[in-house]
Amino acid sequence: MADDNRDRPLIAEGPAVILVEPQLGENIGMVARAMANFGLAELRLVNPRDGWPSDKARAAASRADHVIERTTVHATTEDAIADLGFVYATTARARDGFKPVRAPVEAARFLRTRFRAGQRTGILFGREKFGLSNEEVSLADEIVTFPVNPAFSSLNIAQAVLLMSYEWMKSGLASEAQTAFSGPQMEPAQKRTLHSFLDHLEEALAARGYFRPAEKRPKMVSNLRSVLTRPAFTDAEIKLLRGVISSLERYSPTEPRGGGAPARRTRGAKSEGEDG
């Protein structure tokens, strides 16, 4: 039977995500899910506390099985990054040393540049409780830190991975404002269509005594037109609004739509039994 790849997730290469001594399988699974959301697929674990593989991780990954299945386990951080040419260490606090410190958006752009040049890269993430040690940070080339609230700077490991994964995907877009889908392309209605609608509205309001006192009608009409010409309505929107006005003209609370034609619509029709 032919292998059907239609339902398989797209695996895009990029920086390896290295979790140093992660504790909970659930957190590892949520990391895998975050990676899959933004096109990363290479997950490396350094001495996971509860061992590997993990049923809890797979359950929390929410079908990011392609990440879980490729995950590798390493005894030390040195071993986990041995084949990489450039590594970032993530941290939420200042460190002693001489390493450059980057914001996530800048770090992702640097990673993208190195990736396009064919260099293998990675991002180190620390333990849930206290992050990376100074010795582990020293193994990296540069530091990346997140602009968080200084009074509450602790990030869940999956949140940290999500932020970096998002910046990684964004760095590869033609425009940082690009989205996965867009709304319909709608051209503004022609002015004649808009003005016809406004005339219809004015007539309907006048028939119901809206313009009071009469001498203020020109100003009220001007204000009304100023408000309703601002949004640049489309043809479809004007058609909808005219339908609303037509419904208000033809129906009322005492003669609602669905209750038969209102009496005023049948005005002039002959009563049953009336002579011709």
Short mmCIF file of C-alpha atoms in Angstrom, two decimals:
data_model
loop_
_atom_site.label_atom_id
_atom_site.label_comp_id
_atom_site.label_asym_id
_atom_site.label_seq_id
_atom_site.Cartn_x
_atom_site.Cartn_y
_atom_site.Cartn_z
CA MET A 1 0.00 0.00 0.00
CA ALA A 2 1.38 3.41 -0.95
CA ASP A 3 2.61 5.62 1.86
CA ASP A 4 0.30 8.64 2.24
CA ASN A 5 2.23 11.70 3.39
CA ARG A 6 -0.66 14.15 3.26
CA ASP A 7 -1.34 14.06 7.01
CA ARG A 8 2.27 14.12 8.09
CA PRO A 9 3.59 17.40 9.58
CA LEU A 10 6.05 19.38 7.52
CA ILE A 11 9.50 18.95 9.08
CA ALA A 12 11.70 21.97 8.51
CA GLU A 13 15.31 22.03 9.63
CA GLY A 14 16.63 24.74 11.90
CA PRO A 15 18.45 25.14 15.19
CA ALA A 16 18.43 22.21 17.59
CA VAL A 17 16.59 22.79 20.86
CA ILE A 18 18.62 21.43 23.80
CA LEU A 19 16.91 20.98 27.18
CA VAL A 20 19.39 20.57 30.04
CA GLU A 21 18.17 18.18 32.73
CA PRO A 22 14.43 18.67 32.13
CA GLN A 23 12.30 17.29 34.94
CA LEU A 24 8.74 16.67 33.79
CA GLY A 25 7.73 14.65 30.76
CA GLU A 26 4.76 16.98 30.33
CA ASN A 27 7.11 19.94 29.90
CA ILE A 28 9.15 18.08 27.31
CA GLY A 29 5.96 17.29 25.41
CA MET A 30 4.84 20.91 25.46
CA VAL A 31 8.28 21.94 24.20
CA ALA A 32 7.88 19.49 21.30
CA ARG A 33 4.48 20.95 20.53
CA ALA A 34 5.85 24.52 20.55
CA MET A 35 8.66 23.49 18.23
CA ALA A 36 6.27 21.83 15.80
CA ASN A 37 4.07 24.93 15.76
CA PHE A 38 6.91 26.95 14.27
CA GLY A 39 8.78 24.49 12.11
CA LEU A 40 11.50 23.14 14.40
CA ALA A 41 12.00 19.39 14.74
CA GLU A 42 15.34 18.58 16.41
CA LEU A 43 15.03 18.14 20.19
CA ARG A 44 17.94 17.03 22.35
CA LEU A 45 17.68 16.14 26.05
CA VAL A 46 20.55 16.23 28.51
CA ASN A 47 20.04 13.72 31.32
CA PRO A 48 16.22 13.98 31.67
CA ARG A 49 15.25 13.29 35.27
CA ASP A 50 12.47 10.79 34.55
CA GLY A 51 14.24 9.06 31.69
CA TRP A 52 13.30 8.64 28.05
CA PRO A 53 11.06 7.75 26.22
CA SER A 54 8.14 9.23 28.11
CA ASP A 55 4.45 8.52 27.64
CA LYS A 56 3.63 11.77 29.42
CA ALA A 57 5.76 13.71 26.98
CA ARG A 58 4.11 12.10 23.98
CA ALA A 59 0.64 12.83 25.37
CA ALA A 60 1.48 16.48 26.05
CA ALA A 61 3.05 16.88 22.60
CA SER A 62 -0.43 16.87 21.04
CA ARG A 63 0.49 14.97 17.87
CA ALA A 64 3.96 16.48 17.49
CA ASP A 65 5.11 12.87 17.21
CA HIS A 66 7.70 13.68 14.56
CA VAL A 67 9.59 15.73 17.16
CA ILE A 68 9.21 13.13 19.93
CA GLU A 69 10.40 10.28 17.69
CA ARG A 70 13.54 12.15 16.64
CA THR A 71 14.48 13.23 20.16
CA THR A 72 17.98 12.19 21.28
CA VAL A 73 19.31 11.82 24.81
CA HIS A 74 22.79 12.90 25.92
CA ALA A 75 24.73 12.39 29.13
CA THR A 76 26.28 15.87 29.19
CA THR A 77 25.68 19.31 27.71
CA GLU A 78 29.09 19.12 26.01
CA ASP A 79 28.01 15.97 24.20
CA ALA A 80 24.65 17.49 23.20
CA ILE A 81 26.27 20.45 21.43
CA ALA A 82 29.46 18.74 20.18
CA ASP A 83 28.45 18.77 16.49
CA LEU A 84 27.09 22.33 16.47
CA GLY A 85 28.95 25.33 15.11
CA PHE A 86 27.09 28.02 17.04
CA VAL A 87 25.05 27.89 20.24
CA TYR A 88 22.90 30.36 22.15
CA ALA A 89 22.28 30.00 25.89
CA THR A 90 18.96 31.33 27.17
CA THR A 91 18.85 33.01 30.55
CA ALA A 92 16.63 35.46 32.42
CA ARG A 93 19.36 36.93 34.62
CA ALA A 94 22.61 38.79 34.08
CA ARG A 95 25.77 36.68 33.99
CA ASP A 96 29.40 37.51 34.60
CA GLY A 97 31.54 37.19 31.50
CA PHE A 98 32.16 38.69 28.11
CA LYS A 99 29.51 37.05 25.94
CA PRO A 100 27.29 39.21 23.74
CA VAL A 101 23.66 39.36 24.85
CA ARG A 102 20.89 39.37 22.24
CA ALA A 103 17.14 39.87 22.26
CA PRO A 104 15.13 36.99 20.75
CA VAL A 105 14.34 38.78 17.49
CA GLU A 106 18.00 39.61 16.89
CA ALA A 107 19.16 36.14 17.94
CA ALA A 108 16.71 34.48 15.55
CA ARG A 109 17.98 36.59 12.65
CA PHE A 110 21.57 35.59 13.44
CA LEU A 111 20.53 31.93 13.58
CA ARG A 112 18.74 32.27 10.25
CA THR A 113 21.85 33.78 8.64
CA ARG A 114 24.06 30.97 9.94
CA PHE A 115 21.48 28.36 8.92
CA ARG A 116 21.42 29.68 5.37
CA ALA A 117 25.21 29.51 5.33
CA GLY A 118 24.99 25.81 6.15
CA GLN A 119 26.08 26.03 9.78
CA ARG A 120 24.49 23.78 12.42
CA THR A 121 23.19 25.74 15.39
CA GLY A 122 21.41 25.19 18.68
CA ILE A 123 19.69 26.90 21.59
CA LEU A 124 20.28 25.82 25.19
CA PHE A 125 17.41 25.92 27.69
CA GLY A 126 17.92 25.26 31.39
CA ARG A 127 16.11 23.46 34.14
CA GLU A 128 12.58 24.34 35.18
CA LYS A 129 13.67 25.53 38.62
CA PHE A 130 16.90 27.46 38.09
CA GLY A 131 17.83 27.46 34.43
CA LEU A 132 21.38 27.01 33.21
CA SER A 133 24.46 27.04 35.42
CA ASN A 134 27.26 29.50 34.74
CA GLU A 135 29.39 26.61 33.48
CA GLU A 136 26.70 25.63 30.98
CA VAL A 137 26.27 29.21 29.80
CA SER A 138 30.03 29.35 29.27
CA LEU A 139 29.73 26.56 26.69
CA ALA A 140 27.61 28.77 24.43
CA ASP A 141 28.80 31.42 22.00
CA GLU A 142 26.27 34.08 22.97
CA ILE A 143 23.38 34.70 25.35
CA VAL A 144 19.76 35.34 24.45
CA THR A 145 17.42 36.82 27.04
CA PHE A 146 13.76 37.78 26.98
CA PRO A 147 12.41 41.28 27.75
CA VAL A 148 10.19 40.14 30.62
CA ASN A 149 8.77 41.88 33.65
CA PRO A 150 11.79 42.20 36.00
CA ALA A 151 9.52 41.64 38.99
CA PHE A 152 8.44 38.28 37.56
CA SER A 153 11.05 37.04 35.11
CA SER A 154 10.63 33.28 35.45
CA LEU A 155 9.42 31.62 32.25
CA ASN A 156 8.10 28.10 31.93
CA ILE A 157 10.51 26.12 29.75
CA ALA A 158 7.87 25.51 27.09
CA GLN A 159 7.06 29.23 27.02
CA ALA A 160 10.71 30.07 26.49
CA VAL A 161 10.99 27.56 23.65
CA LEU A 162 7.76 28.87 22.13
CA LEU A 163 9.09 32.44 22.08
CA MET A 164 12.36 31.46 20.42
CA SER A 165 10.61 29.13 17.96
CA TYR A 166 8.22 31.91 16.99
CA GLU A 167 11.07 34.33 16.39
CA TRP A 168 12.85 31.67 14.34
CA MET A 169 9.86 31.21 12.03
CA LYS A 170 9.28 34.95 11.78
CA SER A 171 12.90 35.49 10.71
CA GLY A 172 12.25 33.35 7.64
CA LEU A 173 9.13 35.17 6.44
CA ALA A 174 9.22 37.59 3.53
CA SER A 175 7.55 40.10 5.85
CA GLU A 176 7.30 40.03 9.64
CA ALA A 177 3.64 40.97 9.20
CA GLN A 178 2.97 37.85 7.09
CA THR A 179 0.21 35.57 8.36
CA ALA A 180 -0.89 32.03 7.57
CA PHE A 181 -4.10 33.28 5.93
CA SER A 182 -5.73 36.60 5.15
CA GLY A 183 -9.17 38.09 4.95
CA PRO A 184 -11.04 38.58 1.68
CA GLN A 185 -9.91 41.29 -0.70
CA MET A 186 -12.78 43.79 -0.83
CA GLU A 187 -12.84 46.86 -3.02
CA PRO A 188 -14.61 49.99 -1.74
CA ALA A 189 -18.02 50.63 -3.30
CA GLN A 190 -18.37 53.27 -5.98
CA LYS A 191 -19.55 56.64 -4.74
CA ARG A 192 -22.81 56.40 -6.67
CA THR A 193 -23.65 53.22 -4.73
CA LEU A 194 -22.83 54.85 -1.42
CA HIS A 195 -24.79 58.01 -2.21
CA SER A 196 -27.82 55.97 -3.29
CA PHE A 197 -27.71 54.15 0.03
CA LEU A 198 -27.50 57.44 1.93
CA ASP A 199 -30.48 58.82 0.01
CA HIS A 200 -32.43 55.66 0.89
CA LEU A 201 -31.50 56.05 4.56
CA GLU A 202 -32.46 59.73 4.62
CA GLU A 203 -35.86 58.98 3.09
CA ALA A 204 -36.53 56.21 5.58
CA LEU A 205 -35.58 58.44 8.53
CA ALA A 206 -37.63 61.35 7.23
CA ALA A 207 -40.71 59.11 6.92
CA ARG A 208 -40.40 58.29 10.61
CA GLY A 209 -39.93 61.87 11.81
CA TYR A 210 -36.26 61.50 12.67
CA PHE A 211 -35.32 65.00 11.53
CA ARG A 212 -36.72 67.23 14.26
CA PRO A 213 -36.94 70.16 14.33
CA ALA A 214 -37.24 70.51 10.56
CA GLU A 215 -34.82 73.43 10.32
CA LYS A 216 -32.01 71.21 11.66
CA ARG A 217 -32.45 68.59 8.96
CA PRO A 218 -29.60 69.86 6.70
CA LYS A 219 -27.10 69.74 9.56
CA MET A 220 -28.33 66.34 10.76
CA VAL A 221 -28.08 64.93 7.24
CA SER A 222 -24.56 66.35 6.88
CA ASN A 223 -23.45 64.78 10.16
CA LEU A 224 -25.04 61.46 9.22
CA ARG A 225 -23.29 61.40 5.86
CA SER A 226 -19.96 62.33 7.44
CA VAL A 227 -20.16 59.37 9.79
CA LEU A 228 -21.29 56.85 7.20
CA THR A 229 -18.84 57.84 4.45
CA ARG A 230 -15.80 57.44 6.71
CA PRO A 231 -15.42 53.61 6.69
CA ALA A 232 -15.28 53.18 2.87
CA PHE A 233 -18.04 50.57 2.67
CA THR A 234 -17.88 47.78 0.11
CA ASP A 235 -20.76 46.84 -2.19
CA ALA A 236 -21.58 43.82 -0.03
CA GLU A 237 -21.71 45.94 3.12
CA ILE A 238 -23.98 48.52 1.54
CA LYS A 239 -26.27 45.77 0.25
CA LEU A 240 -26.51 44.42 3.80
CA LEU A 241 -27.30 47.84 5.27
CA ARG A 242 -29.95 48.55 2.65
CA GLY A 243 -31.54 45.22 3.49
CA VAL A 244 -31.69 46.33 7.13
CA ILE A 245 -33.35 49.61 6.20
CA SER A 246 -35.82 47.91 3.86
CA SER A 247 -36.79 45.52 6.65
CA LEU A 248 -37.37 48.43 9.04
CA GLU A 249 -39.51 50.16 6.40
CA ARG A 250 -41.69 47.13 5.74
CA TYR A 251 -42.04 45.48 9.16
CA SER A 252 -42.74 46.55 12.74
CA PRO A 253 -43.03 44.97 16.21
CA THR A 254 -46.76 44.54 15.64
CA GLU A 255 -46.26 43.18 12.13
CA PRO A 256 -42.98 41.24 12.28
CA ARG A 257 -41.26 39.52 9.44
CA GLY A 258 -42.56 35.99 8.99
CA GLY A 259 -46.07 36.89 10.07
CA GLY A 260 -47.34 37.53 6.56
CA ALA A 261 -47.25 40.67 4.50
CA PRO A 262 -47.84 43.84 6.58
CA ALA A 263 -51.15 45.57 6.03
CA ARG A 264 -49.52 48.64 4.54
CA ARG A 265 -48.01 46.47 1.80
CA THR A 266 -51.50 45.28 0.77
CA ARG A 267 -53.03 48.71 0.99
CA GLY A 268 -55.25 49.29 -2.03
CA ALA A 269 -56.08 45.61 -2.44
CA LYS A 270 -59.81 44.90 -2.47
CA SER A 271 -61.47 43.30 0.50
CA GLU A 272 -63.04 39.89 0.05
CA GLY A 273 -66.52 40.19 -1.40
CA GLU A 274 -65.99 43.85 -2.49
CA ASP A 275 -67.66 44.68 -5.77
CA GLY A 276 -65.50 45.22 -8.80
#
